[in-house]
GROMACS .gro file of C-alpha atoms in nm:
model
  414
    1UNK     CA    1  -5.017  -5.263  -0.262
    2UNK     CA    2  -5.116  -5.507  -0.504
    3UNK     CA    3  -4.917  -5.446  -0.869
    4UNK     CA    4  -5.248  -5.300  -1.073
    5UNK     CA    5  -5.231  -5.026  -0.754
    6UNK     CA    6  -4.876  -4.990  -0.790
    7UNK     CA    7  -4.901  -4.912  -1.210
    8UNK     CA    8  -5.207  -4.692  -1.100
    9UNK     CA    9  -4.992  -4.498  -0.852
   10UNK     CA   10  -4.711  -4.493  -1.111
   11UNK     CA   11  -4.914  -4.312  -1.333
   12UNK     CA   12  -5.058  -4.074  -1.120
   13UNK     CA   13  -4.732  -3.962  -1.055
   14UNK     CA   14  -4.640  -3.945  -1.394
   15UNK     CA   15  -4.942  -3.732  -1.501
   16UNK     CA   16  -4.888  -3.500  -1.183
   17UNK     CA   17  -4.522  -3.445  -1.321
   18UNK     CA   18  -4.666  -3.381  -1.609
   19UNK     CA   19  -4.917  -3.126  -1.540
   20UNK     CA   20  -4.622  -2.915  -1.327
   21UNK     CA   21  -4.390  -2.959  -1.587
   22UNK     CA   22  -4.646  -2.811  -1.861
   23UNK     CA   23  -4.665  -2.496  -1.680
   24UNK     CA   24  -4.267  -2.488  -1.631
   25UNK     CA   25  -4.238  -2.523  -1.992
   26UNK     CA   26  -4.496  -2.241  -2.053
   27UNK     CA   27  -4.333  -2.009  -1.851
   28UNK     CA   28  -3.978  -2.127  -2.042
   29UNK     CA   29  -3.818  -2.207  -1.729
   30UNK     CA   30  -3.486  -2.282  -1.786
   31UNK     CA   31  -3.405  -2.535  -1.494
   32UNK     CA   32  -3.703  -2.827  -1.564
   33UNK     CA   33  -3.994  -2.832  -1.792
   34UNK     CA   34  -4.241  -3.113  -1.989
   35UNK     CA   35  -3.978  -3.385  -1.910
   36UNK     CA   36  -3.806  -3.287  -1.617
   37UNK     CA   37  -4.046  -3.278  -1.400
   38UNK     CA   38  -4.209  -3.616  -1.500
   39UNK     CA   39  -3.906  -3.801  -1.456
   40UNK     CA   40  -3.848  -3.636  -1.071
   41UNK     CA   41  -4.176  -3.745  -1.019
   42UNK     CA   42  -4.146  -4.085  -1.142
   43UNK     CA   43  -3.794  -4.100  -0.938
   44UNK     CA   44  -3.986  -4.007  -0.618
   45UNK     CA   45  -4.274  -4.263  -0.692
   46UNK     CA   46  -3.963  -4.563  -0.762
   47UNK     CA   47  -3.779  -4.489  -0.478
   48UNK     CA   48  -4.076  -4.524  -0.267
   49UNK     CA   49  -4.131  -4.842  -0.408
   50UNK     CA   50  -3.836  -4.957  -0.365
   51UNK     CA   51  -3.803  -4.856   0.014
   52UNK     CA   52  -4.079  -5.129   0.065
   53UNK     CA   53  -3.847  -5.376   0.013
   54UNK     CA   54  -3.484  -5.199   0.084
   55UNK     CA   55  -3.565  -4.933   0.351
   56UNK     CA   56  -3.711  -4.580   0.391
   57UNK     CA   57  -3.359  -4.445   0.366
   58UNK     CA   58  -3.361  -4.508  -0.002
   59UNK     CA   59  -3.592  -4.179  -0.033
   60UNK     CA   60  -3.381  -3.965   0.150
   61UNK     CA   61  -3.142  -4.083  -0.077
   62UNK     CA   62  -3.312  -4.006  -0.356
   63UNK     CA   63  -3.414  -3.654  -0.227
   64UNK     CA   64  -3.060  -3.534  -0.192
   65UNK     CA   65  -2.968  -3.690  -0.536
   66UNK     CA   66  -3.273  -3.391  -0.658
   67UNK     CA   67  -3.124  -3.200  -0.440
   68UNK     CA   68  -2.739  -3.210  -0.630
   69UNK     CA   69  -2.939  -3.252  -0.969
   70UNK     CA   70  -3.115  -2.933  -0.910
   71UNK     CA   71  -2.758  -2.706  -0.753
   72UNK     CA   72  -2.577  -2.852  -1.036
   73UNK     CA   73  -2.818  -2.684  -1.297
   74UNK     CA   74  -2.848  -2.375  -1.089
   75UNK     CA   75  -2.440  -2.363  -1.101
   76UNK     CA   76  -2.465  -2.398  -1.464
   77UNK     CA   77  -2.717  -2.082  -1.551
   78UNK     CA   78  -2.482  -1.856  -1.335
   79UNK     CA   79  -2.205  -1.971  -1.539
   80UNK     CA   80  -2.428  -1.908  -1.875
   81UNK     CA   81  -2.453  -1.547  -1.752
   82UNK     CA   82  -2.843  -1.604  -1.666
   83UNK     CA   83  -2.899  -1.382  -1.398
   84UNK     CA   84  -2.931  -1.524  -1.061
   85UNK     CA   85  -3.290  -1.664  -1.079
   86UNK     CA   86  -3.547  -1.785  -0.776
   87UNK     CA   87  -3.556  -2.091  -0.641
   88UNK     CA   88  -3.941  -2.168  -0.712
   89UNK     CA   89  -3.858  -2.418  -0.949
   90UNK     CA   90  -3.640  -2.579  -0.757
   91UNK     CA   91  -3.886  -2.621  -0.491
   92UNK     CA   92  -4.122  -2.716  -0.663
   93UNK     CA   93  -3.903  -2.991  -0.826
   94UNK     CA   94  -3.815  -3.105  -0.429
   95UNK     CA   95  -4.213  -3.129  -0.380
   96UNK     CA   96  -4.272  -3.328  -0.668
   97UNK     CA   97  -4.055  -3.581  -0.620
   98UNK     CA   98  -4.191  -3.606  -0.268
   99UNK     CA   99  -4.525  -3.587  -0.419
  100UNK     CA  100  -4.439  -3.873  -0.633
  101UNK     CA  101  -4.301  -4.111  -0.346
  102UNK     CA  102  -4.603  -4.025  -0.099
  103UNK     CA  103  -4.872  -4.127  -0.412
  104UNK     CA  104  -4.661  -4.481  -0.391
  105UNK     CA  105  -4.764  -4.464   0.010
  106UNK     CA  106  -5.121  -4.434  -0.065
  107UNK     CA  107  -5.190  -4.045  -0.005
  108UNK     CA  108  -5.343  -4.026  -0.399
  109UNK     CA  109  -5.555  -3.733  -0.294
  110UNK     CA  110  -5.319  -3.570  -0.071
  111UNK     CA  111  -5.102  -3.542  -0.379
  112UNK     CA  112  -5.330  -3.450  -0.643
  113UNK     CA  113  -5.458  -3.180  -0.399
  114UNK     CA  114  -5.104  -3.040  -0.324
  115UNK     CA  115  -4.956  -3.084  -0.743
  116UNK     CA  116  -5.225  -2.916  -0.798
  117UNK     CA  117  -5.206  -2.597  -0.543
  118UNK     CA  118  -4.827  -2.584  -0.665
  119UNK     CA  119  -4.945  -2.552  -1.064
  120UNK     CA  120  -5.174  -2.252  -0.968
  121UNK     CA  121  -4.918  -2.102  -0.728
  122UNK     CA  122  -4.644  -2.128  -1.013
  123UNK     CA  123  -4.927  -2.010  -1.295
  124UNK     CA  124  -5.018  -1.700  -1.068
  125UNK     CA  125  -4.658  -1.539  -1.006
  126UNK     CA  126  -4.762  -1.214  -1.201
  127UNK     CA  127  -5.098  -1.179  -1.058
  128UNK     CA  128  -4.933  -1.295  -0.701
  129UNK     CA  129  -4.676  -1.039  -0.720
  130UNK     CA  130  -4.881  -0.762  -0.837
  131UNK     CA  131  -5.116  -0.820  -0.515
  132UNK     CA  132  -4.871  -0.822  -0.319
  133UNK     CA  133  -4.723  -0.534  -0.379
  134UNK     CA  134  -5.053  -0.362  -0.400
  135UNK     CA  135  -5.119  -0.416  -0.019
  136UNK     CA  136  -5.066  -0.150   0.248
  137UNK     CA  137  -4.918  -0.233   0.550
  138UNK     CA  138  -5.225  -0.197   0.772
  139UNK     CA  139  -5.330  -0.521   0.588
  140UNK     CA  140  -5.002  -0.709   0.644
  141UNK     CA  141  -5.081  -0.597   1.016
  142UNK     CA  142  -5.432  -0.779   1.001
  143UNK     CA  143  -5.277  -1.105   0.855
  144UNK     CA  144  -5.027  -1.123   1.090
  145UNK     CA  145  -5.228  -1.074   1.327
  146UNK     CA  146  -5.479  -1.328   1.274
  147UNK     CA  147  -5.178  -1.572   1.220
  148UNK     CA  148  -5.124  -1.433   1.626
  149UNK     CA  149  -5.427  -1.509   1.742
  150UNK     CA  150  -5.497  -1.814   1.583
  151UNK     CA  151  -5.156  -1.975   1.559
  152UNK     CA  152  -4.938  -1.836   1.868
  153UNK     CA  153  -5.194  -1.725   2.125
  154UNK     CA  154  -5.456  -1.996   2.071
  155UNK     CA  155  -5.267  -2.338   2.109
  156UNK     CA  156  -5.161  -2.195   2.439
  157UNK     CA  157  -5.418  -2.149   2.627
  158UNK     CA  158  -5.544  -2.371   2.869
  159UNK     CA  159  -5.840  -2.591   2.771
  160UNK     CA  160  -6.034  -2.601   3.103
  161UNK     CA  161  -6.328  -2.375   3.296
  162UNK     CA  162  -6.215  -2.110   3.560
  163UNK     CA  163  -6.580  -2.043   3.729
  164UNK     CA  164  -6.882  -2.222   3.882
  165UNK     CA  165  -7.048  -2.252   3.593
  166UNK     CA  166  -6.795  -2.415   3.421
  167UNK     CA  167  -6.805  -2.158   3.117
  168UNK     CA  168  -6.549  -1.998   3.137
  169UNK     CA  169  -6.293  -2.131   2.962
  170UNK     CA  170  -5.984  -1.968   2.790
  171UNK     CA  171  -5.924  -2.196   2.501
  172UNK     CA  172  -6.287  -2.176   2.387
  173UNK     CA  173  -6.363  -1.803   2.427
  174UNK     CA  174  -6.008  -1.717   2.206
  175UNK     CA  175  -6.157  -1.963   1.959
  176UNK     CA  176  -6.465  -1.729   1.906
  177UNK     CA  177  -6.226  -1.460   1.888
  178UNK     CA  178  -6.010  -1.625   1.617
  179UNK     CA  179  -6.374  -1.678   1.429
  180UNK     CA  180  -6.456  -1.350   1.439
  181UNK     CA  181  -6.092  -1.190   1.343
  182UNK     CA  182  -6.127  -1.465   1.005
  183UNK     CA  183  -6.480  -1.386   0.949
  184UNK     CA  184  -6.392  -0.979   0.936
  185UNK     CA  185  -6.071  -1.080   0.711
  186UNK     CA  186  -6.265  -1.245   0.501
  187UNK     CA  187  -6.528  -0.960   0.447
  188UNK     CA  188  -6.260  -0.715   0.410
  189UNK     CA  189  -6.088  -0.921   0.151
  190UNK     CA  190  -6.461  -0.949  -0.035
  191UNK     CA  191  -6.451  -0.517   0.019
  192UNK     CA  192  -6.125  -0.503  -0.143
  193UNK     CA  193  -6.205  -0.749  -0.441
  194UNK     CA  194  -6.567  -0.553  -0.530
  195UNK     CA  195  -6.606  -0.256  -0.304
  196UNK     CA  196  -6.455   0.000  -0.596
  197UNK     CA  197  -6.714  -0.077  -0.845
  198UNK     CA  198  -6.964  -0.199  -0.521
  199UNK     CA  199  -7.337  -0.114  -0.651
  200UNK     CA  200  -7.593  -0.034  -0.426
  201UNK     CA  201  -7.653  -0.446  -0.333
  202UNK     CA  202  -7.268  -0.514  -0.292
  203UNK     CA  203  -7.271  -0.187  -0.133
  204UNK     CA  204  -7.539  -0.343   0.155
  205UNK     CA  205  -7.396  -0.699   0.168
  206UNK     CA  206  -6.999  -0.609   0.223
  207UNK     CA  207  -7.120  -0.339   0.491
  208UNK     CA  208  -7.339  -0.598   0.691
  209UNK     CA  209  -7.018  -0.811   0.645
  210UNK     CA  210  -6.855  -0.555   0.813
  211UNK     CA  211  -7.038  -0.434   1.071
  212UNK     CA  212  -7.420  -0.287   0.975
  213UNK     CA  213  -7.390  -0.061   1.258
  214UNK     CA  214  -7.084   0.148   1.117
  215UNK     CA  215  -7.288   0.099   0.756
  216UNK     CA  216  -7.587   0.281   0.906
  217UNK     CA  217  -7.350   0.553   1.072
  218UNK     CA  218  -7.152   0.562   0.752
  219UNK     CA  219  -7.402   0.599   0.521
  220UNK     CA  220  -7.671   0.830   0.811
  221UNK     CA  221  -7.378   1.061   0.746
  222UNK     CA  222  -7.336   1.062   0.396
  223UNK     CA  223  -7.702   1.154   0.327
  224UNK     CA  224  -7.690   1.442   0.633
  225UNK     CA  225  -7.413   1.615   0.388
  226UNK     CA  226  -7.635   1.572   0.031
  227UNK     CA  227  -7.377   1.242  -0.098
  228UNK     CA  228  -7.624   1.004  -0.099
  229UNK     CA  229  -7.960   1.038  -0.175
  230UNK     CA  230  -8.215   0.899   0.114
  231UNK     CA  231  -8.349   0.597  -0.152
  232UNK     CA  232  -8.017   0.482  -0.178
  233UNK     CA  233  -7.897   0.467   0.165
  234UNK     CA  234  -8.226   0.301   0.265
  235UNK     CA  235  -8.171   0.009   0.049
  236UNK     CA  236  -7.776   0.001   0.160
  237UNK     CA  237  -7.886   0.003   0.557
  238UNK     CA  238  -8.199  -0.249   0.502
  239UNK     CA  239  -7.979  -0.473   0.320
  240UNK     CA  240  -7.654  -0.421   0.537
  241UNK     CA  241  -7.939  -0.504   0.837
  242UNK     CA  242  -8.087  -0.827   0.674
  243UNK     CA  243  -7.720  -0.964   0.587
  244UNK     CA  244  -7.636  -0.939   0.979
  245UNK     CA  245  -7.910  -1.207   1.018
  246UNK     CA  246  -7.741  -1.466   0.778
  247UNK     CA  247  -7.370  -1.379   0.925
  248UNK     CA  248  -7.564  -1.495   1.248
  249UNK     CA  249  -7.648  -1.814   1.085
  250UNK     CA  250  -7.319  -1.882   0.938
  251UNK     CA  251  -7.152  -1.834   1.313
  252UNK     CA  252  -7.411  -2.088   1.473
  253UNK     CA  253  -7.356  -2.358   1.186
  254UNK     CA  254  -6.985  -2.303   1.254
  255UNK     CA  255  -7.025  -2.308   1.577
  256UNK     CA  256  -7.255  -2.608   1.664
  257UNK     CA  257  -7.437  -2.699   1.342
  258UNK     CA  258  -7.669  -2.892   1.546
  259UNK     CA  259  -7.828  -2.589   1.625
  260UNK     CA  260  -7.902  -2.486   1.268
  261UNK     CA  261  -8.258  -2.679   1.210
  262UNK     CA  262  -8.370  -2.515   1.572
  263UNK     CA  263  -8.246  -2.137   1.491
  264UNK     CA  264  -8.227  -2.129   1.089
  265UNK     CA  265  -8.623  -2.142   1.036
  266UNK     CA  266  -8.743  -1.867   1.227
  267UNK     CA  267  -8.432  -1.656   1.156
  268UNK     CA  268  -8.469  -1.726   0.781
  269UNK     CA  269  -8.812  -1.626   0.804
  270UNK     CA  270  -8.757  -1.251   0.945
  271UNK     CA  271  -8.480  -1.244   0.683
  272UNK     CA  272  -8.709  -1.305   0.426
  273UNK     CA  273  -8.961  -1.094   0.529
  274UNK     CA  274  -8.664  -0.797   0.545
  275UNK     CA  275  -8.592  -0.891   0.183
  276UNK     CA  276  -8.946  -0.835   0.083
  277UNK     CA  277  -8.953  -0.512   0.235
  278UNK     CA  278  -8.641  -0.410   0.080
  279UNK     CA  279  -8.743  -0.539  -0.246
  280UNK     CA  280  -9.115  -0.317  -0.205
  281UNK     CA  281  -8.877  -0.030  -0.091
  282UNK     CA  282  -8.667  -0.025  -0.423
  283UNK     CA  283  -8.989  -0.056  -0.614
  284UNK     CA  284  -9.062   0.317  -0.517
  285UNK     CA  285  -8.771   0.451  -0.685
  286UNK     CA  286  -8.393   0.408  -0.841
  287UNK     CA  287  -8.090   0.464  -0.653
  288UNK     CA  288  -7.786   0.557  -0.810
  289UNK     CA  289  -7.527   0.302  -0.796
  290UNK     CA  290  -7.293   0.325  -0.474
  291UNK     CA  291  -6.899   0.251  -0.362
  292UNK     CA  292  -6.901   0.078  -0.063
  293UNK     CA  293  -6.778   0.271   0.237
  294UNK     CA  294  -6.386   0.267   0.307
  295UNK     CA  295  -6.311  -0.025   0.514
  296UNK     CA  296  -6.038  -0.055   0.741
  297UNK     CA  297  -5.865  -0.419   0.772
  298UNK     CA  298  -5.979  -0.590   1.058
  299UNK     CA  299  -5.844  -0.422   1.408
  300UNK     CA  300  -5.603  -0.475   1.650
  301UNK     CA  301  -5.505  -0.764   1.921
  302UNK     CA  302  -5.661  -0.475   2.152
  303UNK     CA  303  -5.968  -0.488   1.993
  304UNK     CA  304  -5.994  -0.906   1.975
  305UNK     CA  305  -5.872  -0.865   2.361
  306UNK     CA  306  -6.245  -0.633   2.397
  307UNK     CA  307  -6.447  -0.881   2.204
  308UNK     CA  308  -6.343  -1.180   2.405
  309UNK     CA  309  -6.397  -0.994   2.718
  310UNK     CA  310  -6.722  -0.899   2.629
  311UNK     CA  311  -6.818  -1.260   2.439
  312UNK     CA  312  -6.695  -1.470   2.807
  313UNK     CA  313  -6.905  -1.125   3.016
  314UNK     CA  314  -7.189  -1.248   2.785
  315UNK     CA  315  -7.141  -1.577   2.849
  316UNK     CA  316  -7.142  -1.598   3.222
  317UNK     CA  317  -7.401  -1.364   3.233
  318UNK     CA  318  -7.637  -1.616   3.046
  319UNK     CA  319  -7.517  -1.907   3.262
  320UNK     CA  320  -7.581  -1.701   3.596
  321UNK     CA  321  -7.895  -1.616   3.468
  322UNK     CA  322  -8.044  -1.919   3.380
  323UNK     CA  323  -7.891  -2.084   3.725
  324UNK     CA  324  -8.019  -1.815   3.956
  325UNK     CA  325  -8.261  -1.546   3.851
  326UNK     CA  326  -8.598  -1.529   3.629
  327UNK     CA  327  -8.565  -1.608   3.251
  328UNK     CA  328  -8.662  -1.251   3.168
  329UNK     CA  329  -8.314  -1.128   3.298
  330UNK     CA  330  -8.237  -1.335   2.986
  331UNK     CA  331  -8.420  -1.124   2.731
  332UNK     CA  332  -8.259  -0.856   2.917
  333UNK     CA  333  -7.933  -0.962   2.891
  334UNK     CA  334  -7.987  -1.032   2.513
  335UNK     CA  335  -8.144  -0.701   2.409
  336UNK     CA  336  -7.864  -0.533   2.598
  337UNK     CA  337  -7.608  -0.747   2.415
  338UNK     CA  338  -7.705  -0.689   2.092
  339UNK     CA  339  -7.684  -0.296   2.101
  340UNK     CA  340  -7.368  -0.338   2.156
  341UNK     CA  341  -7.275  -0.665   1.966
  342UNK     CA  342  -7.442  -0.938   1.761
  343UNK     CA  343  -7.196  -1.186   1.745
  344UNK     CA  344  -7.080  -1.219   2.079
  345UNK     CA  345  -7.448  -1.276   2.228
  346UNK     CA  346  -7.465  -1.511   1.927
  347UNK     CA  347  -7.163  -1.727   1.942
  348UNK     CA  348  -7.211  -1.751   2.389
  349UNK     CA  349  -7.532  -1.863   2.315
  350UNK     CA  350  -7.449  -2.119   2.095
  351UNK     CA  351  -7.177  -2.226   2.233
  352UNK     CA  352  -7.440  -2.295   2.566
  353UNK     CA  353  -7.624  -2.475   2.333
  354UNK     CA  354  -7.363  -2.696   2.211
  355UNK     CA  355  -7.302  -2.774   2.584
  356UNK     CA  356  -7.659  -2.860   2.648
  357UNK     CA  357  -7.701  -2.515   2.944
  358UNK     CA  358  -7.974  -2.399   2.727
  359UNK     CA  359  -8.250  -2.486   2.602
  360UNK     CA  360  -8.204  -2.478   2.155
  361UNK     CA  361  -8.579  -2.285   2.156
  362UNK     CA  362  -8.502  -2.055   2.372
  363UNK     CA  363  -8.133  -1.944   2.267
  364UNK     CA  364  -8.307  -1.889   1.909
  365UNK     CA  365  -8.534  -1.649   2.052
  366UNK     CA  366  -8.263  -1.462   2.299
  367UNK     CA  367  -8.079  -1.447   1.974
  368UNK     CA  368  -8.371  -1.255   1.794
  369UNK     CA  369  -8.399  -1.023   2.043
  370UNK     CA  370  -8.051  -0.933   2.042
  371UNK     CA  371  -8.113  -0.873   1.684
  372UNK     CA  372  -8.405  -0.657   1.682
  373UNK     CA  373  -8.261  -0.446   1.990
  374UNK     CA  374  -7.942  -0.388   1.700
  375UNK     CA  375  -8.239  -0.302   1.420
  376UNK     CA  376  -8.352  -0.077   1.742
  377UNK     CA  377  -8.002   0.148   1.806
  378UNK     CA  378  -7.957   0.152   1.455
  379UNK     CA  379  -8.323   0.301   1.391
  380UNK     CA  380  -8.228   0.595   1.699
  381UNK     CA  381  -7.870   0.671   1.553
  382UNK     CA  382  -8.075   0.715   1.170
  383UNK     CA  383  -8.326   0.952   1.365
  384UNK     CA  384  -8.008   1.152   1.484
  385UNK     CA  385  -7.741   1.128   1.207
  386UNK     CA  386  -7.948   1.149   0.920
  387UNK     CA  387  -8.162   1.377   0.768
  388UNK     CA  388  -8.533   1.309   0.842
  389UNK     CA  389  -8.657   1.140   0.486
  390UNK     CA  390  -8.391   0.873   0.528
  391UNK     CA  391  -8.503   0.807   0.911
  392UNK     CA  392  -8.834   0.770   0.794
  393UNK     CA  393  -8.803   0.556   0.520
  394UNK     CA  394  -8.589   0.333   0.713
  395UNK     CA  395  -8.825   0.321   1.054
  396UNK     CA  396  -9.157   0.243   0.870
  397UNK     CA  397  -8.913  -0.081   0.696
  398UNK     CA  398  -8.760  -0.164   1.091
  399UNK     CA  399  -9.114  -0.135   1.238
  400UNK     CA  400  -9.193  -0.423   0.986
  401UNK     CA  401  -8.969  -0.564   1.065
  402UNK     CA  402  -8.973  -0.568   1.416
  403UNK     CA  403  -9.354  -0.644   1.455
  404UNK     CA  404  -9.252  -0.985   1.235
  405UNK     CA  405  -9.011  -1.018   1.482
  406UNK     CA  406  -9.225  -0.995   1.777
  407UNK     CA  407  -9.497  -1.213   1.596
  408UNK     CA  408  -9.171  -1.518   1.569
  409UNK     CA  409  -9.081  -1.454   1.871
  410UNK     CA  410  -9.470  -1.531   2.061
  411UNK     CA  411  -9.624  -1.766   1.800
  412UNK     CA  412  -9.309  -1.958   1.632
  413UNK     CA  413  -9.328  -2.325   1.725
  414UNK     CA  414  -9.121  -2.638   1.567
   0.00000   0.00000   0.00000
């Protein structure tokens, strides 16, 4: 590192010390403040520079120097009668000087990126706390549980194919699973941020977040009992419906974004034309504003165990399929799939795609008319659930929408 890098480095440290240290001296923190925490900074950056020439010990060193700097001051509030504080200071001293030495290394943004996390995690103790506390422990249950999946079970589990189609492999079906679990977290987090003052738009986009289908239930039942009014929970199911279509989107670009320019057109299309209906459909009248339907956090390993069952069924049945019988046991498969789940048929057929098994134009269309056989069960359970101006309203905006369907899925070409 040539010496303008090295006064560069220098004071990056000193200004990331700095910016710490401001908050610490905001909140009055009685270990290290506006100096403190420049200077541990600065001492992290030096004795990085100096282990170029003496030795990487001279860091450690330095660290448990901090380290008796830092029990020393604790030692002497406890004597002052303070009572017994945290230790997030103290940490967050210990990072900064480490923060300080790995800037002198050359990992600038890697310690801009982490000062700064630490000055937001420091800022946000009350608002943290207050969270925290506010969370039940069926939501605890769905962190932890995506830490399971995703962090114990995953890593695990063999990377290789068990069948003759080589697509069946354990590693990359819990993957999907571990998408989906984070995808419902997320939603659910979104439900718990806006869905008490939800109006009829949030209303529709958190429930097709969630799961349209349960939406359309939700809300068929609702109207049967005179809660909501059959305008309303039109324009919460049509929009809850049109949102599934851009979830879809989101799990092929995560999935193989490659796939995106194939898939995205035509499926951006019908969700365009499902907006304009909507739109038309709120021109005849007002709804009321709505509160989102009670979510639950996402469910158990049980449930993730179903959905990767199902997603690797899906999957094998596709590859089988296109090895041994006619392509319409495709469209078969797909329209049987998506009654009963849109984002497995969506992430097996991508993840086909990504391995070259099928064909990009085709999967796009097998993925519509997974779709429009969902638009399909939900129309039927409307016609059951619901009283009968709802189901009409709703049908005469799903035939639309499935004759635009049906006109993408014959005449589309790239």
């Amino acid at each position: 590192m040539t010496d303008p890098e090295i006064v560069v480095s220098l004071a990056l440290a000193l200004g990331l010390g700095l910016l710490v240290g401001l908050q610490r001296q905001w909140a009055t923190d009685p270990i290290a403040g506006i100096r403190t925490f420049p200077l541990i900074s600065l001492f992290g950056a030096l004795a990085a520079l100096v282990a170029g020439r003496v030795g990487p010990w001279v860091v450690s060193a330095g660290l448990v120097v901090v380290a008796a700097f830092l029990v020393a001051a604790n030692v002497a509030e406890r004597e002052d009668d303070h009572p017994a504080p945290g230790i997030t200071t103290e940490v967050a001293a210990v990072a900064l000087y480490l923060i300080g030495a790995a800037v002198l290394f050359g990992y600038r943004v890697q310690g801009v990126v982490v000062a700064g996390i630490i000055t937001v995690l420091l800022h946000w103790k009350t608002e943290l706390h207050r969270w925290v506390s506010g969370l039940a422990a069926s939501e605890i249950r769905a962190v932890v549980r995506l830490v399971l999946v995703a962090l114990v079970i995953l890593p695990v589990l063999p990377d290789r194919a068990y069948d003759a189609y080589g697509v069946l492999n354990p590693f990359r079906i819990w993957m999907m699973v571990v998408l989906i679990v984070g995808i419902s977290l997320a939603a659910y987090i979104a439900y718990r941020v806006f869905g008490s003052r939800a109006g009829t738009l949030a209303a529709g986009v958190l429930g097709g977040l969630i799961s349209s289908t349960a939406t359309t239930v939700a809300y068929a039942a609702e109207n049967k009992q005179g809660r909501v009014t059959a305008q309303a929970g039109t324009l919460v199911v049509m929009i809850a419906s049109t949102v599934v279509f851009l979830r879809v989107l989101l799990e092929i670009g995560v999935v193989h974004v490659a796939f995106l320019p194939v898939a995205a057109p035509p499926l951006l299309l019908l969700t365009g034309g499902m907006v304009l209906l909507t739109a038309l459909a709120a021109r005849r009248g007002r709804a009321e504003p709505l509160q989102a339907q009670e979510a639950s956090p996402p469910s158990g390993l049980r449930t993730a165990i179903v959905f990767g069952l199902l997603y690797g069924a899906i999957l094998f049945a596709v590859a089988f399929a296109e090895a041994r019988l006619d392509s319409r046991w495709l469209y078969a498969i797909a329209g049987l799939s998506g009654i009963v789940d849109m984002d497995a048929i969506t992430l097996s057929l991508t993840e086909l795609v990504r391995d070259q098994r099928l064909e990009p134009e085709r999967a796009w269309r097998l993925i519509l008319v997974g779709g429009l056989s969902n638009i399909v069960f939900k129309g039927a359970a409307l016609a059951v659930l619901a009283t009968p101006a709802l189901a009409r309203r709703v049908a005469l905006l799903f035939a639309g929408t499935l004759a635009l369907g049906a006109v993408l899925l014959v005449g589309w070409s790239a």
